[in-house]
Tab-separated table of C-alpha atoms and ligand atoms in Angstrom:
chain	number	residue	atom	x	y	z
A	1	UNK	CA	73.946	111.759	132.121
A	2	UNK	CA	76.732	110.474	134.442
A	3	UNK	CA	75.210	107.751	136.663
A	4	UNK	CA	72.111	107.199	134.218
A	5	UNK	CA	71.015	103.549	132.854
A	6	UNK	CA	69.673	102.731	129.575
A	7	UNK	CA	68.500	99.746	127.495
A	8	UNK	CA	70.493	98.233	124.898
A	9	UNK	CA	70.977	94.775	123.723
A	10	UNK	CA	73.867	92.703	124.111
A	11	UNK	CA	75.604	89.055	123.623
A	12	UNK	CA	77.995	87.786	125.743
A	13	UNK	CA	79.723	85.039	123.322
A	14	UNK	CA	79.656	84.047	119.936
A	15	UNK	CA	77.011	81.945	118.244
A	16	UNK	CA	75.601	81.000	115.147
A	17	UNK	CA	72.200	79.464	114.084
A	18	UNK	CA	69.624	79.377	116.464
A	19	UNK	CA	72.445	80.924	119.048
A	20	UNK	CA	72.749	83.529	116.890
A	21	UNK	CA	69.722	85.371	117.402
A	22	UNK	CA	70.127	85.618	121.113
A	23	UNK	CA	70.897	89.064	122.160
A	24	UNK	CA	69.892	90.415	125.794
A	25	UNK	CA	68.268	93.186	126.438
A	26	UNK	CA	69.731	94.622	129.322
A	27	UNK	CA	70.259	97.979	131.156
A	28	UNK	CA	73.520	99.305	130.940
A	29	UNK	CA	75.104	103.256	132.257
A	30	UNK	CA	75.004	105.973	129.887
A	31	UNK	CA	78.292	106.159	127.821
A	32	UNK	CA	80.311	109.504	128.904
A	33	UNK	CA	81.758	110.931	125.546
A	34	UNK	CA	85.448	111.414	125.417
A	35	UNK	CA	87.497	114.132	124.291
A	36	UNK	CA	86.793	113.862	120.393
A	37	UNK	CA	83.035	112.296	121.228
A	38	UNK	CA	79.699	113.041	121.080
A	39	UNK	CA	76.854	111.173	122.881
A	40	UNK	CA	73.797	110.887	120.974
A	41	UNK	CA	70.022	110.573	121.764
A	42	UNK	CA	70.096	107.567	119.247
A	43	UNK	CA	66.634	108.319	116.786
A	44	UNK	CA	67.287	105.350	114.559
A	45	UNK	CA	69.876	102.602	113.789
A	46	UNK	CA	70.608	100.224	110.971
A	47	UNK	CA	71.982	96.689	110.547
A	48	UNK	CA	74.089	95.276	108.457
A	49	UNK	CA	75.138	91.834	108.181
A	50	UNK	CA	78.190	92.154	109.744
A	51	UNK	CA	77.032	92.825	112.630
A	52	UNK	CA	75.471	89.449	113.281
A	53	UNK	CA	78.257	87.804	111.488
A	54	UNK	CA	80.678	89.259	114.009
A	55	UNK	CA	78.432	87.505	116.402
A	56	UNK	CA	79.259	84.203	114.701
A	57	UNK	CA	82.749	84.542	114.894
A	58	UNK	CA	84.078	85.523	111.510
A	59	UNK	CA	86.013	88.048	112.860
A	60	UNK	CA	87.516	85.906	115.835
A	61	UNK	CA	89.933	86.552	117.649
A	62	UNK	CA	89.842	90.193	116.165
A	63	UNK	CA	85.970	91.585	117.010
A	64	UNK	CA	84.599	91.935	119.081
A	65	UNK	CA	87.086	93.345	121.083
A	66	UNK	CA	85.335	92.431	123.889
A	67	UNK	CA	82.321	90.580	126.087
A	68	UNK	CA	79.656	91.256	126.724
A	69	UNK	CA	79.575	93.364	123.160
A	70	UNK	CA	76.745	95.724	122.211
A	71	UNK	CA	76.622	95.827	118.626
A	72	UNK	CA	75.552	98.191	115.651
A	73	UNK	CA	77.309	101.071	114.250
A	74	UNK	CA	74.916	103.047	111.657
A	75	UNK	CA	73.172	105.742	114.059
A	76	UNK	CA	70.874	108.728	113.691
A	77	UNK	CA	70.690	110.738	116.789
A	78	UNK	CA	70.465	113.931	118.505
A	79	UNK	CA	73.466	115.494	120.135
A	80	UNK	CA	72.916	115.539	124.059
A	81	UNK	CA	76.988	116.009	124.965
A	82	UNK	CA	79.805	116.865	123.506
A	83	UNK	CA	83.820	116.406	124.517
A	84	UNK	CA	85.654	119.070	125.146
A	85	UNK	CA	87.970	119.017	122.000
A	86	UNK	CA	84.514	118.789	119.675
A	87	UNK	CA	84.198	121.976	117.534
A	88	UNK	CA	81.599	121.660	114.395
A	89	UNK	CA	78.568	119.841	117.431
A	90	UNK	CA	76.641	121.612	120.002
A	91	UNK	CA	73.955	120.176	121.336
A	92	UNK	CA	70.418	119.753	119.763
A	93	UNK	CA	72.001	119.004	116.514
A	94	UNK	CA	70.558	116.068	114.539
A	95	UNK	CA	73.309	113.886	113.211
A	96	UNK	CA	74.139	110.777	111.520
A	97	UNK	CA	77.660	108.608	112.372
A	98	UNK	CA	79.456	105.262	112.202
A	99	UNK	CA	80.600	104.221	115.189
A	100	UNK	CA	83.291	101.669	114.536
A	101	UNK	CA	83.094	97.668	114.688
A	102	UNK	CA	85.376	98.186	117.320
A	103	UNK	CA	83.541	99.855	119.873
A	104	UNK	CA	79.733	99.148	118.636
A	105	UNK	CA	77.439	100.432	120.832
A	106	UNK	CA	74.328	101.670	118.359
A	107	UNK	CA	71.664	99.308	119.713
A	108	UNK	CA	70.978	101.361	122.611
A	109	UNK	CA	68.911	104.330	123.590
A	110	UNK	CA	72.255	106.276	123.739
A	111	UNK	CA	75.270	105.941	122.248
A	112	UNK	CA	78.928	107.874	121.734
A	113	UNK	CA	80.108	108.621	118.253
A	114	UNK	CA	83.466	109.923	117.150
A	115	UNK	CA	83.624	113.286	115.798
A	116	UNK	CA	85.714	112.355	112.807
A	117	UNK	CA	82.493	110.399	111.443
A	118	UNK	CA	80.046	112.570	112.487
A	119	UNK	CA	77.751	114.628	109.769
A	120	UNK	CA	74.557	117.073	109.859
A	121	UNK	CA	71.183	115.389	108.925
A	122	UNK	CA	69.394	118.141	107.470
A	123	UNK	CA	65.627	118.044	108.166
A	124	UNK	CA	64.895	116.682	104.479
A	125	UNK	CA	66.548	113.050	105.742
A	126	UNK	CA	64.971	111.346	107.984
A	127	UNK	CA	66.745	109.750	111.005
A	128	UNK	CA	65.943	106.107	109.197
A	129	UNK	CA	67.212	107.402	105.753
A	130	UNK	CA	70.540	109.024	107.234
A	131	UNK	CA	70.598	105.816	109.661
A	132	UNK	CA	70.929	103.736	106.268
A	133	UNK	CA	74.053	105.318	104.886
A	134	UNK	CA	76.723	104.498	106.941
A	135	UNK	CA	78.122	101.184	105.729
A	136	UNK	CA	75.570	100.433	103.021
A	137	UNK	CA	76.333	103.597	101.138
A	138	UNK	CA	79.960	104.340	102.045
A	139	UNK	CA	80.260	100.613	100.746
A	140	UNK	CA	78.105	100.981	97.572
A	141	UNK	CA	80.251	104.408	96.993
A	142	UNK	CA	83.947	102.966	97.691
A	143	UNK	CA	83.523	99.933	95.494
A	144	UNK	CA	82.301	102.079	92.505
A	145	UNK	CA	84.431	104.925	92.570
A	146	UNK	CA	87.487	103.927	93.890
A	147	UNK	CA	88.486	99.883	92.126
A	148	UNK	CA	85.286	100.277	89.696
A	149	UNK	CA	86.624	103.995	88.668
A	150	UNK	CA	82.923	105.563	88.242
A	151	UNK	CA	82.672	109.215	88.172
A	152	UNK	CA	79.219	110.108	89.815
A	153	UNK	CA	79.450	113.835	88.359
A	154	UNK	CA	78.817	111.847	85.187
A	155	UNK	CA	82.144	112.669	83.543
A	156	UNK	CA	84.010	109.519	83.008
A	157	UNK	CA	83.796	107.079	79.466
A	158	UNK	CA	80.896	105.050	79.325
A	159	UNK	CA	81.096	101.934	81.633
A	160	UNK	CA	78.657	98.577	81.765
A	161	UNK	CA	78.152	97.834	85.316
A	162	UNK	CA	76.850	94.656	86.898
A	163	UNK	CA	75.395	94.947	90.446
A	164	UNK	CA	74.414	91.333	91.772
A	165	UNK	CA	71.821	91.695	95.068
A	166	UNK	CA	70.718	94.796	93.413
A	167	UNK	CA	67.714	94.969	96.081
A	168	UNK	CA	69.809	94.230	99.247
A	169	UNK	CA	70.763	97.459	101.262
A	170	UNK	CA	74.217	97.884	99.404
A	171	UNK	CA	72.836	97.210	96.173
A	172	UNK	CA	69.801	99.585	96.129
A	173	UNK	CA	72.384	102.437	96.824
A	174	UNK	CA	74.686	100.958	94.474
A	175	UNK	CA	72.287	100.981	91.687
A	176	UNK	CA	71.557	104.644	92.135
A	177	UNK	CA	74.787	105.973	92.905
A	178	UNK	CA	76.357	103.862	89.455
A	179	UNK	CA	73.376	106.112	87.330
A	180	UNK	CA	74.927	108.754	88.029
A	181	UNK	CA	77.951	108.225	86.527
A	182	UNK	CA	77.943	107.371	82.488
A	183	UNK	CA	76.766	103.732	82.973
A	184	UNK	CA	74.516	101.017	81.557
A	185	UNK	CA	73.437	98.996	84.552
A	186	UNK	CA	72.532	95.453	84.489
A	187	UNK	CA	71.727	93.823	88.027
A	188	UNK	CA	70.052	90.360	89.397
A	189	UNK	CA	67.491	90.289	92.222
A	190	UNK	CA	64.339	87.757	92.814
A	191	UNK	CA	61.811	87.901	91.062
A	192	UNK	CA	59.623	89.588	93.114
A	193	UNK	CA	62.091	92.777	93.088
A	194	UNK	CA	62.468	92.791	89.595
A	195	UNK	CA	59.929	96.051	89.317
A	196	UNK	CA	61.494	97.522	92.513
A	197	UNK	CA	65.409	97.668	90.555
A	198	UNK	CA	64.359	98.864	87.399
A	199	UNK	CA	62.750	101.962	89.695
A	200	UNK	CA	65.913	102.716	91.037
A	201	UNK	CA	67.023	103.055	87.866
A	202	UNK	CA	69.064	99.631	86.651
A	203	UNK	CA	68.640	99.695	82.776
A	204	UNK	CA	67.690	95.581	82.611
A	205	UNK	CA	67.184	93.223	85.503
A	206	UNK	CA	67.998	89.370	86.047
A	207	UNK	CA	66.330	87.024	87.671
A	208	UNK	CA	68.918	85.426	90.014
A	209	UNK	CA	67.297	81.995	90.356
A	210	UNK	CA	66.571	81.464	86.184
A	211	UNK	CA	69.299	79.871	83.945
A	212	UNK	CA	70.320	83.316	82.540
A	213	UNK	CA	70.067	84.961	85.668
A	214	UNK	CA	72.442	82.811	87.051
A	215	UNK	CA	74.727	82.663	84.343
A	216	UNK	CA	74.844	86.545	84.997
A	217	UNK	CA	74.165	87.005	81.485
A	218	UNK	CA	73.490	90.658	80.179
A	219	UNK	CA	69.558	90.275	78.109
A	220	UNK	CA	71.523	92.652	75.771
A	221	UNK	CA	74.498	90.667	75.425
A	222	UNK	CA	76.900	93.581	77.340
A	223	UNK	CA	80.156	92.413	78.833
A	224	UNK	CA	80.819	93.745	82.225
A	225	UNK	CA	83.462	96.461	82.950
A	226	UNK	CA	83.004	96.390	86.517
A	227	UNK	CA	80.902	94.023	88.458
A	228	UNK	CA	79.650	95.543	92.315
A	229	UNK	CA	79.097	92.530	93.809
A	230	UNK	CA	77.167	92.323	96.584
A	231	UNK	CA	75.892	88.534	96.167
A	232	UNK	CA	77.870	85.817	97.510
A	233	UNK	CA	78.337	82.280	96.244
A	234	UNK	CA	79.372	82.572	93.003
A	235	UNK	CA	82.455	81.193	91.851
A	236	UNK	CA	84.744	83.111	89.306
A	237	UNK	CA	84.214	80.657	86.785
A	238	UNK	CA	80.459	82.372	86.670
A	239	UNK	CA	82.032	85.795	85.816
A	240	UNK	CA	85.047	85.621	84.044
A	241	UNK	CA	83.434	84.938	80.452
A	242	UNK	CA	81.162	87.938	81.210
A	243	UNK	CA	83.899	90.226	81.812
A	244	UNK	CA	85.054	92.384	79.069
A	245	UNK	CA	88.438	92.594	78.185
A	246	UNK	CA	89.920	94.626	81.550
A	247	UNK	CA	86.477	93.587	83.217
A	248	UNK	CA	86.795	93.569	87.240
A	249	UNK	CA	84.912	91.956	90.013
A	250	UNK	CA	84.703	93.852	92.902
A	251	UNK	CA	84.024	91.586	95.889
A	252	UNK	CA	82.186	93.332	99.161
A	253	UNK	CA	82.094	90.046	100.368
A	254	UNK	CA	85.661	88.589	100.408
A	255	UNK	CA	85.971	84.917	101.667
A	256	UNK	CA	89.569	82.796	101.204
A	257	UNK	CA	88.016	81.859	97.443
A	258	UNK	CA	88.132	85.291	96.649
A	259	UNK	CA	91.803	86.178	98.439
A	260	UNK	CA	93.328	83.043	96.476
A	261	UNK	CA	91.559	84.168	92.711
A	262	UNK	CA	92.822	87.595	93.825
A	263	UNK	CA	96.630	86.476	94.416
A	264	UNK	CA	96.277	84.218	91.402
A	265	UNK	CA	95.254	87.013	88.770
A	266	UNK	CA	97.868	89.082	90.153
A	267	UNK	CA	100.884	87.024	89.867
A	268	UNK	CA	99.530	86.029	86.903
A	269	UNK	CA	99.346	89.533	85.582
A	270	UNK	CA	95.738	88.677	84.484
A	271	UNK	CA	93.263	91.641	82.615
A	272	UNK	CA	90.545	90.643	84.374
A	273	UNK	CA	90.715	90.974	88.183
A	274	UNK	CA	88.862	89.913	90.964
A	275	UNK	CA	89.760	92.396	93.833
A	276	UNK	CA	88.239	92.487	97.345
A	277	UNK	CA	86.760	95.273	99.167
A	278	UNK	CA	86.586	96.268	102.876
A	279	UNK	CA	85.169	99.544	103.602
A	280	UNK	CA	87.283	102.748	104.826
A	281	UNK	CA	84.825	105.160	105.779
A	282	UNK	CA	85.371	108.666	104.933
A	283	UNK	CA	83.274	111.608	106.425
A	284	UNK	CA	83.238	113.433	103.185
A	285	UNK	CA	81.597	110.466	101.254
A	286	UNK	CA	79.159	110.360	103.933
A	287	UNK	CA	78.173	114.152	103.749
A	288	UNK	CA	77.694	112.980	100.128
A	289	UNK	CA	76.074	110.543	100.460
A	290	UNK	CA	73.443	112.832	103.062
A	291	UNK	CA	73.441	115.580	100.207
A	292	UNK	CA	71.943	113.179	97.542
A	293	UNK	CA	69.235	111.754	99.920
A	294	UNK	CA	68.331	115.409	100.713
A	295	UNK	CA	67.975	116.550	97.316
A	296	UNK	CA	66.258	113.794	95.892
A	297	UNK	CA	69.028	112.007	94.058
A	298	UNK	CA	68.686	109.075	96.017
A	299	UNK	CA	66.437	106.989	97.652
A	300	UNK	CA	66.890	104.826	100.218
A	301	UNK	CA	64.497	102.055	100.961
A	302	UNK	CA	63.266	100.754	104.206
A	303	UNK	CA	62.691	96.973	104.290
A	304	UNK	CA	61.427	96.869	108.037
A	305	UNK	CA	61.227	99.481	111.282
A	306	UNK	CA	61.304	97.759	114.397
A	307	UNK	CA	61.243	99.110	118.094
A	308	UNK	CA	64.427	98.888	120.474
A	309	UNK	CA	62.056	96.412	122.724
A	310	UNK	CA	61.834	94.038	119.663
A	311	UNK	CA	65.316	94.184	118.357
A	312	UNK	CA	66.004	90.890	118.086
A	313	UNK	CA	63.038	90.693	115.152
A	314	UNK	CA	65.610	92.930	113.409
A	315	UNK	CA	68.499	90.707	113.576
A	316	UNK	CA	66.623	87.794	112.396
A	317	UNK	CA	65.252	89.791	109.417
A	318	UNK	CA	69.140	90.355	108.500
A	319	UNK	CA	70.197	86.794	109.443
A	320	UNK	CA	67.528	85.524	106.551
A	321	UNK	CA	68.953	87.436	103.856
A	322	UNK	CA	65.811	88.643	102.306
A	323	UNK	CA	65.378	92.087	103.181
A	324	UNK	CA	65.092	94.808	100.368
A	325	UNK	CA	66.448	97.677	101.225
A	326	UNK	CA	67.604	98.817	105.300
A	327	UNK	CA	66.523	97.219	108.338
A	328	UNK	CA	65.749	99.884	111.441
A	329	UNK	CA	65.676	99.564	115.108
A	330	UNK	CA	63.883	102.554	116.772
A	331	UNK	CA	64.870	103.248	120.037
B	1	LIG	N1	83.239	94.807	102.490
B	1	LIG	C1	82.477	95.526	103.295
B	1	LIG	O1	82.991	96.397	103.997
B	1	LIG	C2	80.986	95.286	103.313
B	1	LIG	C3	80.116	96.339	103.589
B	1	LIG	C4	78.738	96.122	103.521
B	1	LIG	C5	78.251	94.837	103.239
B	1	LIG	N2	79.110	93.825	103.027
B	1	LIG	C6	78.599	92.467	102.703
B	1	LIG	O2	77.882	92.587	101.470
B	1	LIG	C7	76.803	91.669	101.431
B	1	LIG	C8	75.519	92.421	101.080
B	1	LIG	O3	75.164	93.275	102.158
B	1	LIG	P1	73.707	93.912	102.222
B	1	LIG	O4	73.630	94.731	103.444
B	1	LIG	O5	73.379	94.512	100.911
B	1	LIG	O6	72.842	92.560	102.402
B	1	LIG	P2	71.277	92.368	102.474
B	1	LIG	O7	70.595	93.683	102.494
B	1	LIG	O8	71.000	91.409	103.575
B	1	LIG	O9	70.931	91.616	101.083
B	1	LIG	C9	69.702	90.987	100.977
B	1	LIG	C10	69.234	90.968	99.513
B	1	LIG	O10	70.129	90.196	98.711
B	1	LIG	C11	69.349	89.480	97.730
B	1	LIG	N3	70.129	88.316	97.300
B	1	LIG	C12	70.624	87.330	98.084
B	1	LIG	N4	71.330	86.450	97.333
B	1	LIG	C13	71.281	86.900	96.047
B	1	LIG	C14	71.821	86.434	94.813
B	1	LIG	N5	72.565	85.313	94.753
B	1	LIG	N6	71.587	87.160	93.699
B	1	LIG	C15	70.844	88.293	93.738
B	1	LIG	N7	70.285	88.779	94.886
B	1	LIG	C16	70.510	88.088	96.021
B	1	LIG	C17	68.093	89.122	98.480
B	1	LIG	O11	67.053	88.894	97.536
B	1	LIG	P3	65.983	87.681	97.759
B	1	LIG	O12	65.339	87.928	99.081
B	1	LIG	O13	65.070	87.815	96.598
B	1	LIG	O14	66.820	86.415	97.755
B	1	LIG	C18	67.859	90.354	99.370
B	1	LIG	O15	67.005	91.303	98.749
B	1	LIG	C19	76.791	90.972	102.798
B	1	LIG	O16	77.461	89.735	102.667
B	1	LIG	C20	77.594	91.915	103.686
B	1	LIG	O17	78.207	91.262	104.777
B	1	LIG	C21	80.462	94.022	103.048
């Protein structure tokens, strides 16, 4: 592929608002994979919010690394190359990876992914499905079983669970995943997704923007053991007299708010805790995570498919907060 061009879309500083949605679509050379790589026929890709969020700046000086920056790191593809220290890829496999924030790269026809967070997508997943796991599900899966302590084989003493944006693409997964273990699952959404979450399985649903929902009140009067939150904009004083007695909030969306009620529970050797969370990927959760879509144990949910050439309808779709489920770009 040495010489070749593809498309991809780009930005070549930060923005925000109306800025924010510019991305160029431009054509670029092939990436040549590297040692450990793989370059990838990309089949689908999905966003997250960080990805446009980088774009704002939250992340300056630190990401991107830098201009112009092609973003996106949740990819489906099929193997086209492979480095020469690569053993478990040949080519013609079907894969899904996460490329990191560092290097981006995923909304593109073609893209390189390390090795290390490579899997198989089986023929039951589709690219979109597998596409979806990446930092929604590796998320949804850290939070719960690492701070929250849920055993998804089931095992583990019976847990209440609060999952706040239950219908956003971290807390659809989240939802599932938390049934598996030995929980009773309360979670807020809209109103119009209140159906949707109790499908995936969330014992009772609140509506975020009523009185109650807000309040994050449990219908059946349940204190939380661990709250997955994937909301933002809600102050500790909203959770702490939900908590039960060891009750802890995990935040996926850590802002200074959370970093200074974090340091303050701890030095005040508080039983509740808020604690923040920033993802570590691990292949292994991911072939997990793969092995549960393919036999039927869970079920991820497109919001929105969207060709390479329309891209930026994509990242607007994020940037308004309302999707339910994954957002996909299609090369
Ligand atoms: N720490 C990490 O490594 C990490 C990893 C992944 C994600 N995140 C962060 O986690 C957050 C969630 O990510 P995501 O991909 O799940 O987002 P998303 O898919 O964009 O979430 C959208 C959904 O959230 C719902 N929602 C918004 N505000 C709500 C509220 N106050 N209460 C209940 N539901 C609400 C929306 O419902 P309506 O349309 O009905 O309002 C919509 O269905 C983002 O801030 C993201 O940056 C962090």
């Amino acid at each position: 592929m040495a010489g070749k061009l593809m498309h991809a879309l780009q930005y070549d500083k930060y923005g925000g608002g109306a800025d924010g949605l510019k991305l160029q679509h431009v054509e670029v050379p092939v990436p040549t994979p590297r040692k450990d790589e793989i370059l990838l026929k990309l089949e689908a890709l999905s966003i997250n919010p960080i990805d446009w969020k980088i774009q704002k700046g939250l992340l300056r000086p630190l990401l991107p690394r830098k201009f112009p920056h092609i973003p996106g790191t949740d990819v489906a593809g099929e193997v086209l190359e492979v480095g020469p220290g690569v053993k478990n890829f040949k080519v013609g496999d079907k894969v899904v990876a996460k490329i990191s924030h560092f290097v981006g790269g995923g909304l593109a026809e073609f893209a390189v992914v390390k090795e290390n967070l490579t899997v198989a997508r089986p023929p039951e997943v589709s690219a979109a499905e597998g596409a979806s796991l990446p930092v929604a599900g590796l998320t949804a899966h850290q939070a719960l079983t690492q701070p929250a302590g849920i055993k998804l084989d089931g095992s583990g003493k019976q847990a209440n669970i609060l999952i706040t944006a239950a219908s956003g693409g971290v807390g659809h997964i989240a939802v599932q995943l938390a049934k598996l273990g030995n929980t009773h699952v309360t979670a807020t959404c809209g109103a119009r997704n209140i159906e949707f979450v109790k499908s995936l399985g969330a014992d009772e649903v609140i509506d975020y923007r009523t009185p109650e929902g807000a309040a994050l009140k449990s219908p059946s009067g349940r204190k939380y053991d661990a709250v997955i939150h994937c909301a933002t904009g809600i102050p500790w004083s909203t959770f702490e007299p939900n908590l039960s007695e060891k009750g802890k909030v995990i935040d996926i969306t850590p802002g200074p708010s959370t970093l200074l009620t974090f340091a303050l529970k701890k030095v005040t050797f508080s039983k509740k805790q808020l604690i923040p969370l920033l993802l570590f990927p691990k292949v292994d959760n991911l072939e997990y995570l793969v092995k549960l879509v393919k036999e039927g144990k869970l079920k991820i949910v497109i919001d929105s498919q969207h060709p390479l050439s329309k891209a930026e309808e994509a990242w607007a779709r994020s940037i308004s907060g309302r999707a339910t489920g994954k957002i996909i770009v299609e090369p």
